[in-house]
Amino acid sequence: MSACHYLAAIVCVSVLVIGVSAQKCCLPDDVFSVRKGGVTATTRTGFLGLLFGQTSLTEEHDSVYDFTNNRFATFITRMILAPTFVEQHVQVIEQPGKDYVWVLDLDKQKCFKGAKEVYLFHLERCVSDYLIYSNTYYWGNKEIFVDGYYYGMQDPAPGVYSISVTQQCLPISETFIGKTNSWDVSQNVASSMGFYNYTVGIENPDKYFTVPDYCQTEVEQKDNSIFSWW
């Protein structure tokens, strides 16, 4: 299977919603890499919304999936756009048989163990039963058909999560609109991400799955600056 390239943002594209039901599917490959990128914006309520103001950031994820060995990892490059311009680099590693994930602050060379149910950084193998079908649409001249699903969730943050996949089950986009308590401050959040460069296989798996030596002295407490909207 050749690499499939998708644009994360398309300005001029024909999209038409069609009213048919969808058959839930599973990712076609057990081992693959994929990238995704997008923007997240939060409005912190704080003291009448004036204490902290609004935060916007962009993220790029370089992710690998190994369902054969039940291990997953991603490199995240984040640019915080407001109130200041700060770039962050994070790596997340999920190892088989562990009830936690490693979260690495690559800029400070610090790491800690985070709960899997909090750091939901990768897709599931199949479209979950709890996701509700919303619509099917196509891009261009009926070249790519896409199925959309959504789910009202409470953890790790209350809101509505939605995802779209091709009818071959390749991921296209995911969004989240809801609330979060990052920095111990109640805030509204909206996140929109697009997937691209889906490629079968993993080039240089050690780059993604090797936990560095400095994690022997991992940070015990969660550092909210690493994952700002979780």
Short mmCIF file of C-alpha atoms in Angstrom, two decimals:
data_model
loop_
_atom_site.label_atom_id
_atom_site.label_comp_id
_atom_site.label_asym_id
_atom_site.label_seq_id
_atom_site.Cartn_x
_atom_site.Cartn_y
_atom_site.Cartn_z
CA MET A 1 0.00 0.00 0.00
CA SER A 2 1.46 3.35 -0.98
CA ALA A 3 1.59 6.36 1.29
CA CYS A 4 -1.61 8.40 1.30
CA HIS A 5 -1.19 12.17 1.48
CA TYR A 6 -3.96 14.38 2.79
CA LEU A 7 -3.96 18.14 3.25
CA ALA A 8 -4.73 19.16 6.81
CA ALA A 9 -6.41 22.34 5.61
CA ILE A 10 -8.09 22.69 2.23
CA VAL A 11 -9.45 26.04 1.14
CA CYS A 12 -11.04 25.27 -2.22
CA VAL A 13 -12.57 21.80 -2.12
CA SER A 14 -15.98 20.55 -3.11
CA VAL A 15 -17.70 18.90 -0.16
CA LEU A 16 -21.22 17.51 -0.34
CA VAL A 17 -23.03 15.78 2.50
CA ILE A 18 -25.01 12.73 1.47
CA GLY A 19 -27.63 11.04 3.60
CA VAL A 20 -26.55 7.42 3.93
CA SER A 21 -25.57 5.29 6.90
CA ALA A 22 -22.01 4.04 7.37
CA GLN A 23 -20.51 0.68 8.23
CA LYS A 24 -18.08 1.09 11.13
CA CYS A 25 -14.58 0.06 10.13
CA CYS A 26 -11.08 -0.71 11.40
CA LEU A 27 -7.73 0.74 10.39
CA PRO A 28 -6.43 -1.28 7.43
CA ASP A 29 -2.87 -1.75 8.75
CA ASP A 30 -1.38 -3.00 12.03
CA VAL A 31 1.85 -0.99 11.80
CA PHE A 32 1.95 2.49 10.31
CA SER A 33 2.93 6.11 10.81
CA VAL A 34 0.76 9.18 10.35
CA ARG A 35 1.02 12.91 10.94
CA LYS A 36 -1.62 15.32 12.11
CA GLY A 37 -1.71 19.04 12.67
CA GLY A 38 -4.13 21.72 13.70
CA VAL A 39 -5.05 24.45 16.12
CA THR A 40 -6.45 24.60 19.65
CA ALA A 41 -7.97 27.67 21.28
CA THR A 42 -9.04 28.14 24.88
CA THR A 43 -10.93 30.93 26.61
CA ARG A 44 -10.14 30.82 30.30
CA THR A 45 -13.01 32.04 32.38
CA GLY A 46 -10.97 32.79 35.52
CA PHE A 47 -12.01 36.08 37.12
CA LEU A 48 -14.75 37.19 34.70
CA GLY A 49 -12.50 35.96 31.89
CA LEU A 50 -10.06 38.79 32.57
CA LEU A 51 -7.46 37.17 34.78
CA PHE A 52 -5.72 35.00 32.23
CA GLY A 53 -7.24 35.82 28.84
CA GLN A 54 -7.30 33.61 25.77
CA THR A 55 -4.70 31.06 24.67
CA SER A 56 -4.24 29.77 21.11
CA LEU A 57 -1.75 27.19 19.91
CA THR A 58 -0.85 25.07 16.91
CA GLU A 59 0.29 21.45 17.12
CA GLU A 60 2.02 19.01 14.79
CA HIS A 61 2.10 15.30 15.70
CA ASP A 62 4.48 12.73 14.23
CA SER A 63 2.88 9.47 15.40
CA VAL A 64 3.57 5.76 15.00
CA TYR A 65 1.20 2.83 15.65
CA ASP A 66 2.23 -0.76 16.29
CA PHE A 67 -0.93 -2.71 17.02
CA THR A 68 0.98 -5.98 16.57
CA ASN A 69 3.04 -5.27 19.71
CA ASN A 70 0.50 -2.92 21.35
CA ARG A 71 2.83 0.08 21.48
CA PHE A 72 2.34 3.67 20.33
CA ALA A 73 4.35 6.89 20.35
CA THR A 74 4.25 10.44 19.10
CA PHE A 75 6.42 13.55 18.86
CA ILE A 76 4.48 16.79 19.37
CA THR A 77 5.68 20.21 18.30
CA ARG A 78 3.52 22.94 19.81
CA MET A 79 3.61 26.68 19.18
CA ILE A 80 1.75 28.74 21.76
CA LEU A 81 0.48 31.83 19.92
CA ALA A 82 -1.08 33.77 22.80
CA PRO A 83 -0.43 35.42 25.15
CA THR A 84 3.24 34.78 24.23
CA PHE A 85 5.03 32.91 21.43
CA VAL A 86 6.61 29.79 22.91
CA GLU A 87 7.57 26.56 21.13
CA GLN A 88 7.40 23.26 23.02
CA HIS A 89 8.57 19.77 22.08
CA VAL A 90 7.00 16.71 23.71
CA GLN A 91 7.24 12.95 23.22
CA VAL A 92 4.65 10.44 24.46
CA ILE A 93 5.32 6.69 24.62
CA GLU A 94 2.83 3.94 25.44
CA GLN A 95 4.44 0.57 26.15
CA PRO A 96 2.71 -2.84 26.11
CA GLY A 97 1.36 -4.06 29.43
CA LYS A 98 1.74 -0.70 31.21
CA ASP A 99 -1.12 1.26 32.78
CA TYR A 100 0.65 4.57 32.15
CA VAL A 101 2.36 6.47 29.37
CA TRP A 102 5.73 8.19 29.43
CA VAL A 103 5.44 11.95 28.81
CA LEU A 104 8.76 13.61 27.95
CA ASP A 105 9.46 17.33 27.96
CA LEU A 106 12.22 17.25 25.35
CA ASP A 107 13.22 20.88 25.90
CA LYS A 108 13.91 20.41 29.63
CA GLN A 109 14.81 16.71 29.43
CA LYS A 110 12.21 15.85 32.05
CA CYS A 111 9.66 13.09 32.02
CA PHE A 112 6.88 11.63 34.11
CA LYS A 113 4.29 8.88 34.05
CA GLY A 114 0.79 9.89 33.04
CA ALA A 115 -2.44 7.91 33.25
CA LYS A 116 -3.51 6.35 29.96
CA GLU A 117 -7.07 7.52 30.40
CA VAL A 118 -5.88 11.13 30.64
CA TYR A 119 -3.32 11.19 27.82
CA LEU A 120 -5.46 9.91 24.96
CA PHE A 121 -2.93 10.69 22.25
CA HIS A 122 -3.62 7.95 19.70
CA LEU A 123 -6.52 6.50 17.73
CA GLU A 124 -8.22 3.25 18.57
CA ARG A 125 -7.89 0.29 16.20
CA CYS A 126 -11.53 0.46 15.08
CA VAL A 127 -14.33 3.00 15.09
CA SER A 128 -15.72 2.51 18.59
CA ASP A 129 -19.25 1.29 19.23
CA TYR A 130 -19.96 4.33 21.39
CA LEU A 131 -19.31 6.71 18.48
CA ILE A 132 -22.49 7.86 16.76
CA TYR A 133 -22.65 8.13 12.97
CA SER A 134 -23.36 11.69 11.80
CA ASN A 135 -23.00 11.89 8.01
CA THR A 136 -21.14 10.83 4.88
CA TYR A 137 -19.69 13.33 2.43
CA TYR A 138 -17.25 13.38 -0.44
CA TRP A 139 -14.41 15.59 -1.61
CA GLY A 140 -13.99 16.74 -5.18
CA ASN A 141 -15.76 14.82 -7.92
CA LYS A 142 -16.78 11.90 -5.68
CA GLU A 143 -13.10 10.96 -5.34
CA ILE A 144 -12.88 10.45 -1.56
CA PHE A 145 -15.88 9.42 0.56
CA VAL A 146 -15.66 10.25 4.27
CA ASP A 147 -17.78 9.07 7.22
CA GLY A 148 -18.23 11.27 10.27
CA TYR A 149 -18.85 10.17 13.88
CA TYR A 150 -19.23 11.97 17.21
CA TYR A 151 -19.45 11.22 20.92
CA GLY A 152 -20.45 13.20 24.00
CA MET A 153 -17.76 12.57 26.64
CA GLN A 154 -16.99 13.48 30.24
CA ASP A 155 -13.37 12.31 30.72
CA PRO A 156 -10.69 13.52 30.51
CA ALA A 157 -12.64 16.66 29.60
CA PRO A 158 -16.41 17.15 29.11
CA GLY A 159 -17.49 17.98 25.59
CA VAL A 160 -18.16 16.57 22.13
CA TYR A 161 -15.47 14.62 20.28
CA SER A 162 -15.84 13.94 16.57
CA ILE A 163 -13.76 12.10 14.00
CA SER A 164 -13.97 11.50 10.26
CA VAL A 165 -12.44 8.60 8.31
CA THR A 166 -12.41 7.48 4.71
CA GLN A 167 -14.47 4.44 3.85
CA GLN A 168 -11.18 2.52 3.89
CA CYS A 169 -10.90 3.76 7.52
CA LEU A 170 -7.94 6.07 6.99
CA PRO A 171 -8.20 8.99 9.47
CA ILE A 172 -9.07 12.41 8.05
CA SER A 173 -9.83 14.75 10.95
CA GLU A 174 -10.80 14.99 14.60
CA THR A 175 -12.28 17.81 16.65
CA PHE A 176 -13.12 18.48 20.28
CA ILE A 177 -15.34 21.23 21.66
CA GLY A 178 -15.93 21.43 25.40
CA LYS A 179 -14.39 22.42 28.70
CA THR A 180 -11.18 21.67 30.56
CA ASN A 181 -9.52 22.58 33.87
CA SER A 182 -5.93 22.98 32.72
CA TRP A 183 -3.81 25.14 35.03
CA ASP A 184 -6.60 24.52 37.59
CA VAL A 185 -8.70 27.16 35.83
CA SER A 186 -12.06 26.44 34.17
CA GLN A 187 -11.93 27.21 30.45
CA ASN A 188 -13.70 26.51 27.19
CA VAL A 189 -11.67 24.74 24.52
CA ALA A 190 -11.99 24.01 20.79
CA SER A 191 -9.51 21.85 18.92
CA SER A 192 -9.43 20.87 15.23
CA MET A 193 -6.82 18.49 13.78
CA GLY A 194 -6.27 17.02 10.31
CA PHE A 195 -4.38 13.81 9.45
CA TYR A 196 -1.94 13.45 6.56
CA ASN A 197 0.99 11.36 5.27
CA TYR A 198 -0.39 7.97 6.31
CA THR A 199 2.40 5.46 5.56
CA VAL A 200 2.50 1.71 6.15
CA GLY A 201 5.40 0.60 8.40
CA ILE A 202 7.59 2.50 10.86
CA GLU A 203 10.96 3.90 9.83
CA ASN A 204 13.49 3.81 12.70
CA PRO A 205 11.17 2.52 15.48
CA ASP A 206 13.85 3.00 18.17
CA LYS A 207 13.58 6.76 17.63
CA TYR A 208 9.96 6.64 18.80
CA PHE A 209 9.81 3.84 21.37
CA THR A 210 13.10 4.15 23.32
CA VAL A 211 12.68 5.75 26.75
CA PRO A 212 15.77 7.92 27.50
CA ASP A 213 18.02 7.30 30.46
CA TYR A 214 17.02 10.52 32.22
CA CYS A 215 13.55 9.06 32.76
CA GLN A 216 15.04 6.99 35.60
CA THR A 217 14.45 10.12 37.69
CA GLU A 218 11.04 10.95 36.23
CA VAL A 219 8.97 13.90 37.40
CA GLU A 220 6.37 12.64 39.87
CA GLN A 221 3.76 15.37 39.39
CA LYS A 222 2.01 16.37 36.20
CA ASP A 223 3.44 19.50 34.58
CA ASN A 224 0.45 21.32 33.11
CA SER A 225 2.68 23.41 30.86
CA ILE A 226 3.43 20.32 28.77
CA PHE A 227 -0.16 19.54 27.79
CA SER A 228 -1.94 22.84 28.07
CA TRP A 229 -5.54 21.93 27.27
CA TRP A 230 -5.81 18.48 28.84
#
